[in-house]
Short mmCIF file of C-alpha atoms and ligand atoms in Angstrom, two decimals:
data_model
loop_
_atom_site.label_atom_id
_atom_site.label_comp_id
_atom_site.label_asym_id
_atom_site.label_seq_id
_atom_site.Cartn_x
_atom_site.Cartn_y
_atom_site.Cartn_z
CA MET A 1 -20.38 4.87 -6.79
CA ASN A 2 -22.31 2.97 -9.30
CA VAL A 3 -20.08 4.54 -12.14
CA TYR A 4 -16.99 3.27 -10.22
CA ASP A 5 -18.68 -0.32 -9.53
CA SER A 6 -19.63 -0.64 -13.28
CA GLU A 7 -15.91 0.17 -14.28
CA ARG A 8 -14.67 -2.48 -12.02
CA MET A 9 -17.18 -5.00 -13.34
CA THR A 10 -15.97 -4.18 -16.81
CA GLY A 11 -12.40 -4.78 -15.70
CA LEU A 12 -13.38 -8.11 -14.20
CA LEU A 13 -15.08 -9.23 -17.32
CA ARG A 14 -12.27 -8.40 -19.69
CA PRO A 15 -10.00 -11.41 -18.94
CA LEU A 16 -13.09 -13.65 -19.62
CA GLY A 17 -13.26 -12.28 -23.21
CA TYR A 18 -15.92 -9.82 -22.79
CA SER A 19 -15.64 -6.26 -24.20
CA PRO A 20 -18.07 -3.32 -23.85
CA THR A 21 -20.65 -2.59 -26.61
CA ALA A 22 -22.81 0.41 -27.04
CA ASN A 23 -25.71 -1.56 -28.46
CA PRO A 24 -27.44 -3.95 -25.85
CA ASP A 25 -29.11 -5.87 -28.60
CA GLU A 26 -25.79 -7.35 -29.72
CA ALA A 27 -24.68 -8.02 -26.22
CA ASP A 28 -23.88 -11.59 -24.90
CA LEU A 29 -24.41 -10.31 -21.29
CA VAL A 30 -26.30 -7.18 -20.21
CA ILE A 31 -25.76 -6.05 -16.74
CA LEU A 32 -28.19 -3.36 -15.31
CA ASN A 33 -26.38 -1.76 -12.24
CA THR A 34 -29.17 -0.38 -10.38
CA CYS A 35 -29.98 2.18 -7.74
CA HIS A 36 -32.75 1.85 -5.22
CA ILE A 37 -32.49 5.28 -3.44
CA ARG A 38 -35.81 6.48 -4.98
CA GLU A 39 -38.83 4.79 -6.31
CA LYS A 40 -38.41 6.18 -9.88
CA ALA A 41 -34.81 4.80 -10.13
CA ALA A 42 -36.00 1.26 -9.00
CA GLU A 43 -38.88 1.29 -11.36
CA LYS A 44 -36.73 2.16 -14.23
CA VAL A 45 -34.93 -1.19 -13.87
CA TYR A 46 -38.22 -3.07 -14.83
CA SER A 47 -39.02 -0.86 -17.86
CA GLU A 48 -35.40 -1.34 -19.05
CA LEU A 49 -35.79 -5.16 -18.58
CA GLY A 50 -38.87 -5.21 -20.62
CA ARG A 51 -36.90 -3.64 -23.46
CA LEU A 52 -34.21 -6.22 -23.57
CA THR A 53 -36.05 -8.71 -25.63
CA GLU A 54 -33.51 -9.15 -28.30
CA VAL A 55 -30.80 -10.33 -25.86
CA LYS A 56 -32.76 -13.30 -24.79
CA ALA A 57 -33.91 -13.94 -28.22
CA ARG A 58 -30.14 -14.54 -29.29
CA GLY A 59 -29.36 -16.65 -26.24
CA GLY A 60 -27.64 -13.79 -24.23
CA LYS A 61 -27.78 -13.38 -20.47
CA ILE A 62 -29.36 -10.76 -18.46
CA ALA A 63 -27.97 -9.68 -15.00
CA VAL A 64 -29.26 -7.26 -12.40
CA ALA A 65 -26.63 -5.82 -10.07
CA GLY A 66 -26.55 -3.16 -7.47
CA CYS A 67 -29.02 -2.09 -4.75
CA VAL A 68 -32.29 -3.17 -6.47
CA ALA A 69 -30.80 -6.52 -6.71
CA GLN A 70 -29.92 -6.53 -2.94
CA ALA A 71 -33.28 -5.09 -1.92
CA GLU A 72 -35.56 -7.08 -4.15
CA GLY A 73 -33.63 -10.21 -4.86
CA LYS A 74 -35.97 -12.95 -5.76
CA GLU A 75 -38.89 -10.54 -6.51
CA ILE A 76 -37.05 -9.51 -9.59
CA LYS A 77 -37.19 -13.09 -10.80
CA ALA A 78 -40.97 -13.15 -10.30
CA ARG A 79 -41.57 -9.80 -12.01
CA ALA A 80 -38.92 -10.34 -14.70
CA PRO A 81 -38.43 -14.13 -15.35
CA GLN A 82 -36.02 -13.37 -18.20
CA VAL A 83 -33.30 -12.40 -15.54
CA ASP A 84 -30.46 -15.03 -15.12
CA LEU A 85 -28.31 -13.36 -12.58
CA VAL A 86 -29.02 -11.18 -9.54
CA PHE A 87 -26.29 -9.87 -7.42
CA GLY A 88 -26.00 -7.14 -4.65
CA PRO A 89 -23.32 -4.52 -4.42
CA GLN A 90 -20.99 -6.76 -2.14
CA SER A 91 -20.75 -9.53 -4.62
CA TYR A 92 -19.31 -7.87 -7.67
CA HIS A 93 -15.97 -9.54 -7.28
CA HIS A 94 -17.75 -12.93 -7.58
CA LEU A 95 -19.07 -11.97 -11.01
CA PRO A 96 -16.97 -14.49 -13.00
CA GLU A 97 -18.15 -17.39 -10.70
CA LEU A 98 -21.73 -16.32 -10.94
CA ILE A 99 -21.53 -16.22 -14.70
CA ALA A 100 -19.94 -19.68 -14.94
CA LYS A 101 -22.68 -20.97 -12.50
CA SER A 102 -25.39 -19.55 -14.54
CA ALA A 103 -23.96 -21.23 -17.80
CA ARG A 104 -23.83 -24.55 -15.79
CA GLU A 105 -27.16 -24.54 -14.10
CA ALA A 106 -30.60 -23.71 -15.11
CA GLY A 107 -32.48 -21.16 -12.98
CA LEU A 108 -31.47 -17.97 -11.19
CA ALA A 109 -27.93 -17.36 -9.92
CA LEU A 110 -28.56 -15.17 -6.86
CA GLU A 111 -25.91 -13.52 -4.53
CA THR A 112 -26.76 -10.81 -1.96
CA ASP A 113 -24.44 -11.47 0.96
CA PHE A 114 -22.45 -8.69 2.70
CA ALA A 115 -18.56 -8.78 2.73
CA ALA A 116 -17.46 -5.39 1.73
CA VAL A 117 -13.70 -5.49 2.71
CA GLU A 118 -12.98 -8.47 0.61
CA LYS A 119 -14.70 -6.73 -2.30
CA PHE A 120 -12.67 -3.55 -2.07
CA ASP A 121 -9.36 -5.30 -2.75
CA ALA A 122 -10.61 -7.85 -5.08
CA LEU A 123 -12.09 -5.10 -7.29
CA ALA A 124 -8.97 -2.91 -7.26
CA GLU A 125 -6.60 -5.79 -8.18
CA GLY A 126 -4.96 -5.19 -11.70
CA ARG A 127 -7.03 -2.09 -12.19
CA GLN A 128 -6.39 -0.15 -15.44
CA ALA A 129 -6.77 3.58 -15.13
CA ASP A 130 -9.07 5.16 -17.62
CA GLY A 131 -8.19 8.71 -17.88
CA TYR A 132 -6.56 11.29 -15.56
CA ALA A 133 -9.21 11.36 -12.85
CA ALA A 134 -10.18 8.28 -11.00
CA PHE A 135 -12.62 7.24 -8.28
CA VAL A 136 -11.31 5.13 -5.42
CA THR A 137 -13.69 3.50 -3.02
CA ILE A 138 -12.46 3.86 0.64
CA GLN A 139 -15.66 3.24 2.60
CA GLU A 140 -19.06 1.58 2.11
CA GLY A 141 -22.19 1.39 3.94
CA CYS A 142 -23.92 3.63 6.43
CA ASP A 143 -24.87 3.56 10.18
CA LYS A 144 -26.75 6.92 10.18
CA PHE A 145 -30.33 5.42 9.46
CA CYS A 146 -31.77 8.67 8.18
CA THR A 147 -35.56 7.74 8.21
CA PHE A 148 -36.13 8.26 4.49
CA CYS A 149 -33.17 6.40 3.33
CA VAL A 150 -32.56 2.70 2.11
CA VAL A 151 -28.77 2.82 2.04
CA PRO A 152 -28.15 1.39 5.45
CA TYR A 153 -30.31 -1.62 4.36
CA THR A 154 -28.99 -2.08 0.90
CA ARG A 155 -25.27 -1.26 1.40
CA GLY A 156 -25.05 -2.44 4.87
CA ALA A 157 -23.08 -1.22 7.94
CA GLU A 158 -20.19 1.14 7.64
CA VAL A 159 -16.86 -0.51 6.62
CA SER A 160 -13.61 1.23 6.06
CA ARG A 161 -10.91 0.09 3.75
CA GLY A 162 -7.38 -0.26 5.17
CA THR A 163 -4.97 2.65 4.73
CA ASP A 164 -2.14 0.62 3.18
CA ALA A 165 -4.57 -0.88 0.45
CA ILE A 166 -5.89 2.54 -0.50
CA ALA A 167 -2.49 4.08 -0.76
CA ALA A 168 -1.25 1.08 -2.81
CA GLU A 169 -4.15 1.61 -5.21
CA VAL A 170 -3.69 5.26 -5.45
CA ARG A 171 0.15 4.73 -6.09
CA ASP A 172 -0.79 2.19 -8.82
CA LEU A 173 -3.20 4.75 -10.50
CA ALA A 174 -0.67 7.59 -10.28
CA ALA A 175 1.98 5.36 -11.99
CA GLN A 176 -0.57 5.00 -14.81
CA GLY A 177 -0.95 8.72 -15.10
CA VAL A 178 -3.77 9.59 -12.82
CA VAL A 179 -3.56 13.19 -11.40
CA GLU A 180 -6.89 13.50 -9.55
CA ILE A 181 -8.54 10.99 -7.27
CA THR A 182 -12.00 11.20 -5.85
CA LEU A 183 -12.39 9.04 -2.59
CA LEU A 184 -15.75 7.39 -2.49
CA GLY A 185 -18.09 6.14 0.29
CA GLN A 186 -21.75 6.45 1.24
CA ASN A 187 -20.55 8.14 4.33
CA VAL A 188 -16.97 8.78 3.34
CA ASN A 189 -16.14 11.06 6.16
CA ALA A 190 -16.87 8.35 8.73
CA TRP A 191 -13.68 6.61 7.42
CA ARG A 192 -11.08 5.53 9.92
CA GLY A 193 -8.06 3.63 9.37
CA ALA A 194 -4.67 2.67 10.97
CA ALA A 195 -2.05 5.38 10.69
CA PRO A 196 0.74 4.56 8.23
CA ALA A 197 4.21 3.44 9.49
CA GLY A 198 6.17 6.15 11.24
CA ALA A 199 3.18 8.32 12.27
CA THR A 200 2.67 9.70 15.67
CA GLN A 201 -0.88 8.94 16.02
CA ASP A 202 -2.58 5.46 16.09
CA SER A 203 -5.32 6.12 13.73
CA LEU A 204 -6.43 8.40 11.02
CA GLY A 205 -9.53 10.04 9.97
CA LEU A 206 -10.34 11.27 6.47
CA GLY A 207 -8.38 14.46 6.77
CA GLY A 208 -5.22 12.51 7.67
CA LEU A 209 -5.94 10.16 4.82
CA CYS A 210 -6.14 13.01 2.42
CA ARG A 211 -2.72 14.30 3.69
CA HIS A 212 -1.12 10.86 3.42
CA LEU A 213 -2.42 10.41 -0.08
CA ALA A 214 -1.23 13.94 -1.06
CA GLN A 215 2.28 12.76 -0.71
CA ILE A 216 2.13 10.20 -3.45
CA ASP A 217 4.06 11.47 -6.52
CA GLY A 218 1.81 12.50 -9.45
CA ILE A 219 -1.28 12.97 -7.31
CA GLU A 220 -2.26 16.68 -7.71
CA ARG A 221 -5.92 16.72 -6.60
CA ILE A 222 -7.90 15.06 -4.05
CA ARG A 223 -11.63 15.17 -3.60
CA PHE A 224 -14.11 12.96 -1.61
CA THR A 225 -17.90 12.35 -1.54
CA THR A 226 -20.44 12.00 0.12
CA SER A 227 -20.11 13.48 3.74
CA HIS A 228 -22.54 13.67 6.52
CA PRO A 229 -22.50 16.97 8.67
CA ALA A 230 -22.02 14.95 11.98
CA ASP A 231 -18.79 13.41 10.83
CA MET A 232 -17.07 16.62 9.76
CA ASP A 233 -14.22 16.52 12.39
CA ASP A 234 -11.54 19.10 13.17
CA GLU A 235 -8.89 16.98 11.51
CA LEU A 236 -10.85 17.23 8.15
CA ILE A 237 -11.67 20.91 8.41
CA ALA A 238 -7.87 21.60 9.13
CA ALA A 239 -6.94 19.53 6.05
CA PHE A 240 -9.02 21.99 4.01
CA ALA A 241 -7.07 24.85 5.52
CA ASP A 242 -3.50 23.58 4.88
CA GLU A 243 -3.55 20.78 2.36
CA PRO A 244 -3.52 22.60 -1.04
CA LYS A 245 -4.13 19.27 -3.00
CA LEU A 246 -7.53 18.82 -1.23
CA MET A 247 -9.79 20.50 -3.66
CA PRO A 248 -11.90 23.53 -2.38
CA TYR A 249 -15.24 21.74 -2.90
CA LEU A 250 -17.33 20.11 -0.50
CA HIS A 251 -20.67 18.05 -0.99
CA LEU A 252 -22.25 18.35 2.23
CA PRO A 253 -25.95 17.29 2.25
CA VAL A 254 -28.41 18.95 4.51
CA GLN A 255 -31.84 17.49 3.27
CA SER A 256 -34.07 20.24 5.03
CA GLY A 257 -33.85 23.56 6.72
CA ALA A 258 -36.48 22.91 9.32
CA ASP A 259 -35.51 21.54 12.71
CA ARG A 260 -38.67 19.68 13.17
CA ILE A 261 -38.19 17.89 9.77
CA LEU A 262 -34.54 17.09 10.46
CA LYS A 263 -35.43 15.55 13.74
CA ALA A 264 -38.07 13.38 12.02
CA MET A 265 -35.48 12.52 9.39
CA ASN A 266 -33.08 11.47 12.27
CA ARG A 267 -30.34 13.68 10.74
CA ARG A 268 -28.57 14.34 14.01
CA HIS A 269 -28.07 18.20 13.27
CA THR A 270 -30.19 21.36 13.14
CA ALA A 271 -30.24 24.00 10.56
CA ASP A 272 -28.29 26.17 12.80
CA THR A 273 -25.42 23.62 13.57
CA TYR A 274 -25.18 22.99 9.68
CA ILE A 275 -24.92 26.61 8.93
CA ARG A 276 -22.34 27.21 11.66
CA MET A 277 -20.39 24.11 10.27
CA ILE A 278 -20.36 25.66 6.81
CA GLU A 279 -19.09 28.96 8.36
CA ARG A 280 -16.26 27.09 10.10
CA ILE A 281 -15.29 25.31 6.87
CA ARG A 282 -15.32 28.70 5.06
CA GLN A 283 -13.12 30.21 7.60
CA ALA A 284 -10.53 27.40 7.04
CA ARG A 285 -10.90 27.60 3.23
CA PRO A 286 -12.41 30.93 2.16
CA ASP A 287 -12.69 30.01 -1.44
CA ILE A 288 -14.55 26.62 -0.82
CA ALA A 289 -17.52 25.96 -2.82
CA ILE A 290 -20.39 24.05 -1.17
CA SER A 291 -22.83 21.64 -2.77
CA GLY A 292 -25.70 19.81 -1.18
CA ASP A 293 -28.74 17.43 -1.37
CA MET A 294 -32.20 18.46 -0.41
CA ILE A 295 -35.47 16.65 -0.05
CA VAL A 296 -38.90 18.36 -0.33
CA GLY A 297 -42.18 16.91 1.01
CA PHE A 298 -40.96 14.77 3.66
CA PRO A 299 -43.81 13.66 5.88
CA GLY A 300 -45.04 16.50 7.98
CA GLU A 301 -43.45 19.16 5.92
CA ASP A 302 -45.79 22.11 5.78
CA GLU A 303 -45.41 25.50 3.96
CA GLY A 304 -43.60 26.98 6.86
CA ALA A 305 -41.15 24.17 7.02
CA PHE A 306 -40.45 24.33 3.37
CA GLU A 307 -39.79 28.09 3.69
CA GLU A 308 -37.22 27.33 6.31
CA THR A 309 -35.47 25.16 3.64
CA LEU A 310 -35.53 28.06 1.18
CA ALA A 311 -34.09 30.27 3.98
CA LEU A 312 -31.25 27.81 4.65
CA VAL A 313 -30.49 27.78 1.03
CA GLU A 314 -30.38 31.61 0.92
CA ALA A 315 -28.01 31.51 3.88
CA VAL A 316 -25.64 28.88 2.57
CA GLU A 317 -25.38 30.01 -1.08
CA TYR A 318 -24.70 26.73 -2.80
CA ALA A 319 -22.37 26.45 -5.86
CA SER A 320 -24.55 23.45 -6.86
CA CYS A 321 -27.27 21.35 -5.16
CA PHE A 322 -29.19 18.29 -5.93
CA SER A 323 -32.84 18.31 -4.97
CA PHE A 324 -35.56 15.53 -4.88
CA LYS A 325 -39.13 14.97 -4.04
CA TYR A 326 -39.48 12.60 -1.08
CA SER A 327 -39.88 9.11 -2.24
CA ARG A 328 -41.52 6.65 0.02
CA ARG A 329 -39.19 3.66 0.39
CA PRO A 330 -40.69 0.43 1.84
CA GLY A 331 -38.95 -0.76 5.03
CA THR A 332 -37.74 2.72 6.01
CA PRO A 333 -39.27 4.39 8.99
CA GLY A 334 -40.31 7.50 6.89
CA ALA A 335 -42.65 5.33 4.69
CA THR A 336 -45.20 4.77 7.64
CA LEU A 337 -44.99 8.25 9.08
CA PRO A 338 -48.53 10.11 9.13
CA LYS A 339 -48.96 13.33 7.21
CA GLN A 340 -47.40 12.23 3.90
CA VAL A 341 -47.37 15.19 1.50
CA ALA A 342 -49.39 15.09 -1.70
CA GLU A 343 -47.44 14.70 -5.00
CA ASP A 344 -48.68 17.97 -6.56
CA ILE A 345 -47.35 19.82 -3.51
CA LYS A 346 -44.10 18.16 -3.71
CA ALA A 347 -43.73 19.10 -7.31
CA GLU A 348 -44.58 22.63 -6.65
CA ARG A 349 -42.05 22.92 -3.87
CA LEU A 350 -39.39 21.32 -5.87
CA GLN A 351 -39.93 23.74 -8.71
CA ARG A 352 -39.64 26.76 -6.40
CA LEU A 353 -36.52 25.19 -4.76
CA GLN A 354 -34.91 24.38 -7.90
CA ALA A 355 -35.40 27.82 -9.32
CA LEU A 356 -33.55 29.41 -6.30
CA LEU A 357 -30.73 26.74 -6.66
CA GLU A 358 -30.35 27.40 -10.20
CA ARG A 359 -29.98 31.09 -9.69
CA GLN A 360 -27.31 30.37 -7.06
CA LYS A 361 -25.45 28.05 -9.33
CA GLN A 362 -25.43 30.64 -12.21
CA HIS A 363 -24.34 33.34 -9.73
CA PHE A 364 -21.46 31.21 -8.66
CA ASN A 365 -20.38 30.54 -12.27
CA ALA A 366 -20.63 34.11 -13.06
CA GLN A 367 -18.32 35.00 -10.19
CA GLN A 368 -15.65 32.97 -11.96
CA VAL A 369 -15.55 35.22 -15.08
CA GLY A 370 -12.35 37.04 -15.34
CA LYS A 371 -10.55 34.88 -12.83
CA ILE A 372 -7.67 32.46 -13.72
CA LEU A 373 -8.47 28.94 -12.71
CA PRO A 374 -6.20 25.84 -12.84
CA VAL A 375 -8.03 23.20 -14.87
CA LEU A 376 -7.25 19.60 -15.22
CA PHE A 377 -7.76 19.05 -18.88
CA GLU A 378 -9.23 15.47 -19.56
CA LYS A 379 -10.71 15.12 -22.99
CA PRO A 380 -11.17 16.75 -26.46
CA GLY A 381 -13.89 19.57 -26.40
CA ARG A 382 -16.85 20.07 -28.64
CA GLU A 383 -14.87 21.71 -31.27
CA ALA A 384 -11.49 21.19 -33.00
CA GLY A 385 -8.46 22.47 -31.22
CA GLN A 386 -10.35 22.47 -27.89
CA LEU A 387 -10.15 20.70 -24.56
CA VAL A 388 -12.55 20.22 -21.77
CA GLY A 389 -11.61 19.80 -18.08
CA ARG A 390 -12.53 20.55 -14.51
CA SER A 391 -12.04 23.61 -12.50
CA PRO A 392 -11.13 23.24 -8.78
CA TYR A 393 -15.03 23.63 -8.26
CA LEU A 394 -15.89 20.65 -10.55
CA GLN A 395 -17.28 23.06 -13.28
CA ALA A 396 -16.62 21.88 -16.78
CA VAL A 397 -14.28 24.28 -18.60
CA PHE A 398 -13.66 24.48 -22.34
CA ALA A 399 -10.45 26.12 -23.59
CA PRO A 400 -8.61 26.30 -26.86
CA LEU A 401 -5.63 24.14 -26.14
CA PRO A 402 -3.50 21.60 -27.94
CA ASP A 403 -3.71 17.83 -27.29
CA HIS A 404 -0.46 17.67 -25.43
CA ALA A 405 -2.20 19.64 -22.60
CA LEU A 406 -4.35 16.48 -21.95
CA GLY A 407 -3.70 15.26 -18.48
CA GLN A 408 -2.20 18.57 -17.31
CA ILE A 409 -3.38 21.15 -14.78
CA VAL A 410 -3.30 24.41 -16.89
CA PRO A 411 -4.23 27.92 -15.63
CA VAL A 412 -6.75 29.40 -17.97
CA ARG A 413 -8.71 32.66 -17.91
CA ILE A 414 -12.44 32.30 -17.57
CA LEU A 415 -14.26 34.29 -20.26
CA SER A 416 -17.91 33.46 -19.95
CA THR A 417 -20.55 31.15 -18.63
CA ARG A 418 -22.92 28.70 -20.38
CA PRO A 419 -25.69 26.89 -18.73
CA ASN A 420 -23.70 24.06 -17.61
CA SER A 421 -19.95 24.93 -18.25
CA LEU A 422 -17.44 27.85 -18.50
CA GLU A 423 -15.48 28.96 -21.55
CA ALA A 424 -11.84 29.94 -21.12
CA ALA A 425 -8.95 31.38 -22.87
CA ALA A 426 -5.47 30.06 -22.79
CA LEU A 427 -2.98 32.48 -21.16
CA ASP A 428 -0.70 34.39 -23.21
CA VAL A 429 2.70 32.97 -22.08
CA ALA A 430 4.42 36.12 -22.61
CA ALA A 431 1.93 38.10 -20.57
N1 LIG B 1 -36.52 10.26 -1.26
C1 LIG B 1 -35.93 11.28 -1.84
N2 LIG B 1 -34.71 11.50 -1.92
C2 LIG B 1 -33.86 10.59 -1.17
N3 LIG B 1 -32.48 10.54 -0.85
C3 LIG B 1 -32.21 9.44 -0.28
N4 LIG B 1 -33.30 8.77 0.06
C4 LIG B 1 -34.34 9.42 -0.52
C5 LIG B 1 -35.82 9.33 -0.51
N5 LIG B 1 -36.38 8.29 0.07
C6 LIG B 1 -31.59 11.63 -1.58
C7 LIG B 1 -30.97 12.38 -0.34
C8 LIG B 1 -29.55 11.72 -0.42
C9 LIG B 1 -29.41 11.57 -1.91
C10 LIG B 1 -28.22 10.50 -2.26
O1 LIG B 1 -30.64 11.12 -2.29
O2 LIG B 1 -30.87 13.74 -0.66
O3 LIG B 1 -28.60 12.68 0.04
FE1 LIG B 2 -28.69 7.58 3.67
FE2 LIG B 2 -26.73 9.46 3.76
FE3 LIG B 2 -28.54 9.26 5.76
FE4 LIG B 2 -26.67 7.34 5.35
S1 LIG B 2 -26.22 9.44 5.87
S2 LIG B 2 -28.82 7.11 5.92
S3 LIG B 2 -26.50 7.22 3.15
S4 LIG B 2 -28.87 9.93 3.75
#
């Protein structure tokens, strides 16, 4: 979502005469779009700010955007007085006004209010597509309050964007050549909206929205991220079964495999209900690839609880999975729980978990060898005469193809695997 938000900010600044530069030292304005999810990400902001001395020396401005801005607001000014603008994730559409204000008045321009719906549409207006795959925000915020997580505090309550506004943006992107859309939200499968005109039901869930968007000419692939297991409803599972444009790939974080820890995390599911949910989804779409998020070292996690996490991973067989050491976030209930886990134990568990997840990922990739997969080719590859694109399972695939295949979904034969990609051959048309 931060990548999407940064792209939109770039779009907003263009009419003001700004263009992107790869070199921060020559910038008139540097915006750090920040993440507050783990301490390490938040601390990076301050070390990055310390490095931006040239910008100020040349009279440029420095802005901090995103969730660190939202959560730490004025503290940023105290720790980094060189910062001119601070604005939270709900204020991006006010960026032009904030810049004008900061040019007019001395001191810090600060905005950290919540008004998500207004922002969705303001950011989408006049959007220029950049490539063949595009992110589309349809939901923001989270009401789940997992006890480790800052998102409900930094991004606010769950808000769904309207069906018609989403469809209008997707139609507009399709008209600009976009073939694949990824619907975004912190808790995207909690999305609900009004049914479009002529529909029999009153409202839609995410499954219905995917079917609705699948009817837009030019849109060939639909993805969404990130989902909560408790919001995987029947409508969405059914869409996986019979909407071929919905890609067979689902990111469904579980966080832990131990019920005691899941309860302390306020996850609202058990290891067993999660595994059964995955089984139901696989019944609906047998070729689906599952990805996830895992946290090791949540307070109270002992060796036995960690082994239950390993057992869940063995049972699910992930195509890919992100894993993190628990990071104590101020203001969240987890931060004050007893039995915090020592850093060296977290590091050791993370290593064991990641070794298992890496084996599963390599196994999943190896299973594709010999198959023909439809790949959306998006960019030139590493070598001349080669393109790179994405398989239905989000794997990067390199194949020898001419430039005119860019933006097309081309079936290719998978030949071999590399650590983070697949190599493929173009099909012999005559064969
Ligand atoms: N510590 C470690 N990982 C976290 N995540 C969220 N909050 C924390 C935290 N305090 C992870 C979860 C979530 C992903 C986006 O980040 O796994 O799904
Ligand atoms: Fe955070 Fe996701 Fe839990 Fe919401 S559902 S509180 S975003 S981990």
